[in-house]
mmCIF file of C-alpha atoms in Angstrom:
data_model
loop_
_atom_site.group_PDB
_atom_site.id
_atom_site.type_symbol
_atom_site.label_atom_id
_atom_site.label_comp_id
_atom_site.label_asym_id
_atom_site.label_seq_id
_atom_site.Cartn_x
_atom_site.Cartn_y
_atom_site.Cartn_z
ATOM 1 C CA MET A 245 2.313 -20.691 24.118
ATOM 2 C CA ASP A 246 1.781 -17.116 25.221
ATOM 3 C CA LYS A 247 -1.207 -15.171 24.030
ATOM 4 C CA ARG A 248 -0.834 -13.820 20.521
ATOM 5 C CA ILE A 249 -2.154 -10.360 19.740
ATOM 6 C CA TYR A 250 -3.226 -9.441 16.219
ATOM 7 C CA ARG A 251 -3.578 -5.725 15.498
ATOM 8 C CA LYS A 252 -2.651 -2.739 13.377
ATOM 9 C CA LEU A 253 0.572 -1.122 14.508
ATOM 10 C CA GLY A 254 0.822 2.605 15.128
ATOM 11 C CA ILE A 255 3.468 5.186 15.900
ATOM 12 C CA CYS A 256 3.585 4.016 19.523
ATOM 13 C CA ASP A 257 4.856 0.669 18.181
ATOM 14 C CA LEU A 258 8.016 2.092 16.626
ATOM 15 C CA ASP A 259 10.262 0.036 18.938
ATOM 16 C CA LEU A 260 8.444 -3.181 17.955
ATOM 17 C CA VAL A 261 8.831 -2.356 14.270
ATOM 18 C CA CYS A 262 12.522 -1.540 14.658
ATOM 19 C CA GLN A 263 13.054 -4.935 16.343
ATOM 20 C CA MET A 264 11.824 -6.531 13.106
ATOM 21 C CA GLU A 265 15.133 -5.512 11.471
ATOM 22 C CA GLY A 266 17.031 -8.274 13.237
ATOM 23 C CA ASP A 267 14.239 -10.825 13.294
ATOM 24 C CA PHE A 268 13.092 -10.810 9.661
ATOM 25 C CA ARG A 269 16.087 -9.642 7.626
ATOM 26 C CA SER A 270 18.766 -6.962 7.543
ATOM 27 C CA ASN A 271 18.316 -3.681 5.666
ATOM 28 C CA PHE A 272 14.555 -4.032 6.152
ATOM 29 C CA ILE A 273 13.803 -1.281 8.665
ATOM 30 C CA CYS A 274 15.155 2.249 8.829
ATOM 31 C CA GLU A 275 13.919 3.930 12.025
ATOM 32 C CA GLU A 276 13.113 7.295 10.447
ATOM 33 C CA ASN A 277 11.256 5.732 7.523
ATOM 34 C CA ALA A 278 9.425 3.415 9.920
ATOM 35 C CA ARG A 279 8.360 6.471 11.937
ATOM 36 C CA LEU A 280 7.020 8.198 8.814
ATOM 37 C CA PHE A 281 5.301 4.996 7.649
ATOM 38 C CA LEU A 282 3.572 4.441 10.992
ATOM 39 C CA ALA A 283 2.454 8.078 11.159
ATOM 40 C CA ASN A 284 0.894 7.943 7.679
ATOM 41 C CA PRO A 285 -2.798 6.965 7.806
ATOM 42 C CA MET A 286 -2.517 5.556 4.247
ATOM 43 C CA CYS A 287 0.104 2.997 5.352
ATOM 44 C CA LEU A 288 -0.599 -0.209 7.249
ATOM 45 C CA ILE A 289 1.322 -2.769 9.249
ATOM 46 C CA PHE A 290 -0.935 -5.450 10.680
ATOM 47 C CA ALA A 291 1.014 -7.774 12.943
ATOM 48 C CA CYS A 292 0.949 -10.760 15.221
ATOM 49 C CA ILE A 293 2.739 -9.994 18.473
ATOM 50 C CA GLU A 294 3.910 -12.614 20.945
ATOM 51 C CA ASN A 295 6.099 -11.860 23.975
ATOM 52 C CA ASN A 296 6.447 -8.230 22.865
ATOM 53 C CA ARG A 297 7.898 -9.377 19.515
ATOM 54 C CA VAL A 298 6.426 -9.249 16.022
ATOM 55 C CA ILE A 299 6.306 -12.836 14.760
ATOM 56 C CA GLY A 300 4.343 -12.127 11.590
ATOM 57 C CA PHE A 301 3.020 -9.168 9.640
ATOM 58 C CA ALA A 302 1.453 -7.804 6.500
ATOM 59 C CA TYR A 303 2.282 -4.314 5.358
ATOM 60 C CA GLY A 304 0.912 -2.200 2.571
ATOM 61 C CA TYR A 305 -0.622 0.985 1.306
ATOM 62 C CA GLU A 306 -4.135 2.316 0.881
ATOM 63 C CA LEU A 307 -4.687 3.460 -2.691
ATOM 64 C CA ASN A 308 -7.071 6.272 -3.555
ATOM 65 C CA ARG A 309 -9.523 5.447 -6.325
ATOM 66 C CA LEU A 310 -11.183 7.746 -8.845
ATOM 67 C CA ASN A 311 -14.581 6.105 -8.472
ATOM 68 C CA ASN A 312 -16.808 6.103 -5.413
ATOM 69 C CA ILE A 313 -16.768 2.402 -4.505
ATOM 70 C CA GLY A 314 -13.955 2.737 -1.959
ATOM 71 C CA ASN A 315 -10.200 2.687 -1.847
ATOM 72 C CA MET A 316 -8.123 -0.462 -2.307
ATOM 73 C CA LEU A 317 -5.291 -1.730 -0.146
ATOM 74 C CA TYR A 318 -2.121 -3.040 -1.770
ATOM 75 C CA ILE A 319 -0.313 -5.534 0.471
ATOM 76 C CA HIS A 320 3.374 -5.334 -0.338
ATOM 77 C CA GLU A 321 4.561 -8.151 1.911
ATOM 78 C CA VAL A 322 3.280 -10.892 4.171
ATOM 79 C CA SER A 323 5.846 -12.628 6.351
ATOM 80 C CA VAL A 324 5.876 -15.006 9.308
ATOM 81 C CA LEU A 325 9.026 -16.061 11.120
ATOM 82 C CA PRO A 326 9.950 -19.652 10.176
ATOM 83 C CA GLU A 327 9.422 -21.060 13.673
ATOM 84 C CA PHE A 328 5.818 -19.775 13.652
ATOM 85 C CA GLN A 329 4.831 -20.845 10.142
ATOM 86 C CA ARG A 330 2.083 -23.420 9.618
ATOM 87 C CA GLN A 331 0.383 -22.342 12.867
ATOM 88 C CA GLY A 332 -2.320 -20.129 11.367
ATOM 89 C CA VAL A 333 -0.475 -16.866 11.987
ATOM 90 C CA GLY A 334 -0.579 -15.731 8.344
ATOM 91 C CA LYS A 335 -4.243 -16.660 8.055
ATOM 92 C CA HIS A 336 -5.116 -14.690 11.199
ATOM 93 C CA ILE A 337 -3.137 -11.698 9.958
ATOM 94 C CA LEU A 338 -4.921 -11.636 6.589
ATOM 95 C CA SER A 339 -8.296 -12.166 8.266
ATOM 96 C CA GLY A 340 -7.492 -9.195 10.488
ATOM 97 C CA VAL A 341 -6.595 -7.108 7.448
ATOM 98 C CA LYS A 342 -9.939 -8.072 5.868
ATOM 99 C CA SER A 343 -11.829 -7.014 8.999
ATOM 100 C CA LEU A 344 -9.933 -3.731 9.198
ATOM 101 C CA CYS A 345 -10.694 -3.010 5.539
ATOM 102 C CA LYS A 346 -14.389 -3.604 6.125
ATOM 103 C CA LEU A 347 -14.374 -1.251 9.124
ATOM 104 C CA THR A 348 -12.595 1.526 7.235
ATOM 105 C CA GLY A 349 -14.503 1.362 3.941
ATOM 106 C CA ILE A 350 -11.748 -0.176 1.828
ATOM 107 C CA CYS A 351 -13.535 -2.159 -0.873
ATOM 108 C CA ARG A 352 -10.856 -4.820 -1.473
ATOM 109 C CA PHE A 353 -7.207 -5.604 -1.041
ATOM 110 C CA PHE A 354 -4.737 -7.291 -3.325
ATOM 111 C CA LEU A 355 -1.213 -8.641 -3.403
ATOM 112 C CA VAL A 356 1.143 -10.241 -5.873
ATOM 113 C CA THR A 357 3.053 -13.502 -5.559
ATOM 114 C CA GLU A 358 4.621 -16.110 -7.783
ATOM 115 C CA LYS A 359 2.574 -19.102 -8.872
ATOM 116 C CA SER A 360 5.518 -21.273 -7.770
ATOM 117 C CA ASN A 361 5.095 -20.061 -4.171
ATOM 118 C CA ARG A 362 2.489 -22.724 -3.457
ATOM 119 C CA ALA A 363 2.395 -22.153 0.302
ATOM 120 C CA ALA A 364 1.608 -18.473 -0.202
ATOM 121 C CA CYS A 365 -1.011 -19.239 -2.856
ATOM 122 C CA ALA A 366 -2.688 -21.763 -0.559
ATOM 123 C CA LEU A 367 -2.689 -19.226 2.287
ATOM 124 C CA TYR A 368 -4.216 -16.460 0.153
ATOM 125 C CA GLU A 369 -6.854 -18.781 -1.268
ATOM 126 C CA SER A 370 -7.732 -20.020 2.236
ATOM 127 C CA VAL A 371 -8.855 -16.514 3.219
ATOM 128 C CA GLY A 372 -10.809 -15.846 0.027
ATOM 129 C CA GLY A 373 -8.186 -14.585 -2.398
ATOM 130 C CA GLU A 374 -8.862 -15.224 -6.060
ATOM 131 C CA SER A 375 -6.433 -15.101 -8.945
ATOM 132 C CA ALA A 376 -7.769 -12.987 -11.809
ATOM 133 C CA HIS A 377 -5.510 -14.382 -14.587
ATOM 134 C CA ASP A 378 -3.675 -17.604 -15.298
ATOM 135 C CA ASP A 379 -0.438 -16.009 -16.510
ATOM 136 C CA ASP A 380 0.150 -13.782 -13.492
ATOM 137 C CA ILE A 381 -0.936 -14.154 -9.910
ATOM 138 C CA THR A 382 -2.656 -11.192 -8.326
ATOM 139 C CA TYR A 383 -5.133 -11.933 -5.556
ATOM 140 C CA PHE A 384 -8.124 -9.676 -5.023
ATOM 141 C CA PHE A 385 -10.075 -9.978 -1.796
ATOM 142 C CA ASN A 386 -13.728 -8.982 -2.125
ATOM 143 C CA LEU A 387 -15.091 -7.650 1.119
#
C-alpha cells in the first residue's frame, strides 16, 4: 500500500477534485464550481489521497454563528471509494476534520444521515459523534 495523505484540499488541487467526477459518481463535479468552492475559505474538502487520487473525502461549509462561541461546520457528504472502505479511511478523514476545526476555532461540526445507514452511524460514533434525538439522526462533534 502506498502512503496515504490526509489533508484539506485547496485551489492548487483542482485537478485532483475534478478527477473525483469519474471516480465517485457522474454529475458530481463541475470544474468552475469546484474552483469557486476551493477558493472560498468557508468551504472545506478534507481528503485522503493515494497515488495522486482522492480515495475518500468529507466536504462541507463553515457556518457563521450569532454568538461568540465559534462557528460550526456542516459536513454535507462523507464518501470513501468501495475498494478502500473498512480500512479506517473515513475515520482518519473525520479525525482530520476534527483537528482542523480545533486549529481554526470552529466549535463543533455536524452532519445528517439515516438511522438505517448503520455503517455510517458506527463510523460517526467511533469518532465521537452523538445523536441529539431519537427520531432524526444529526451528529454533533464537540471539540
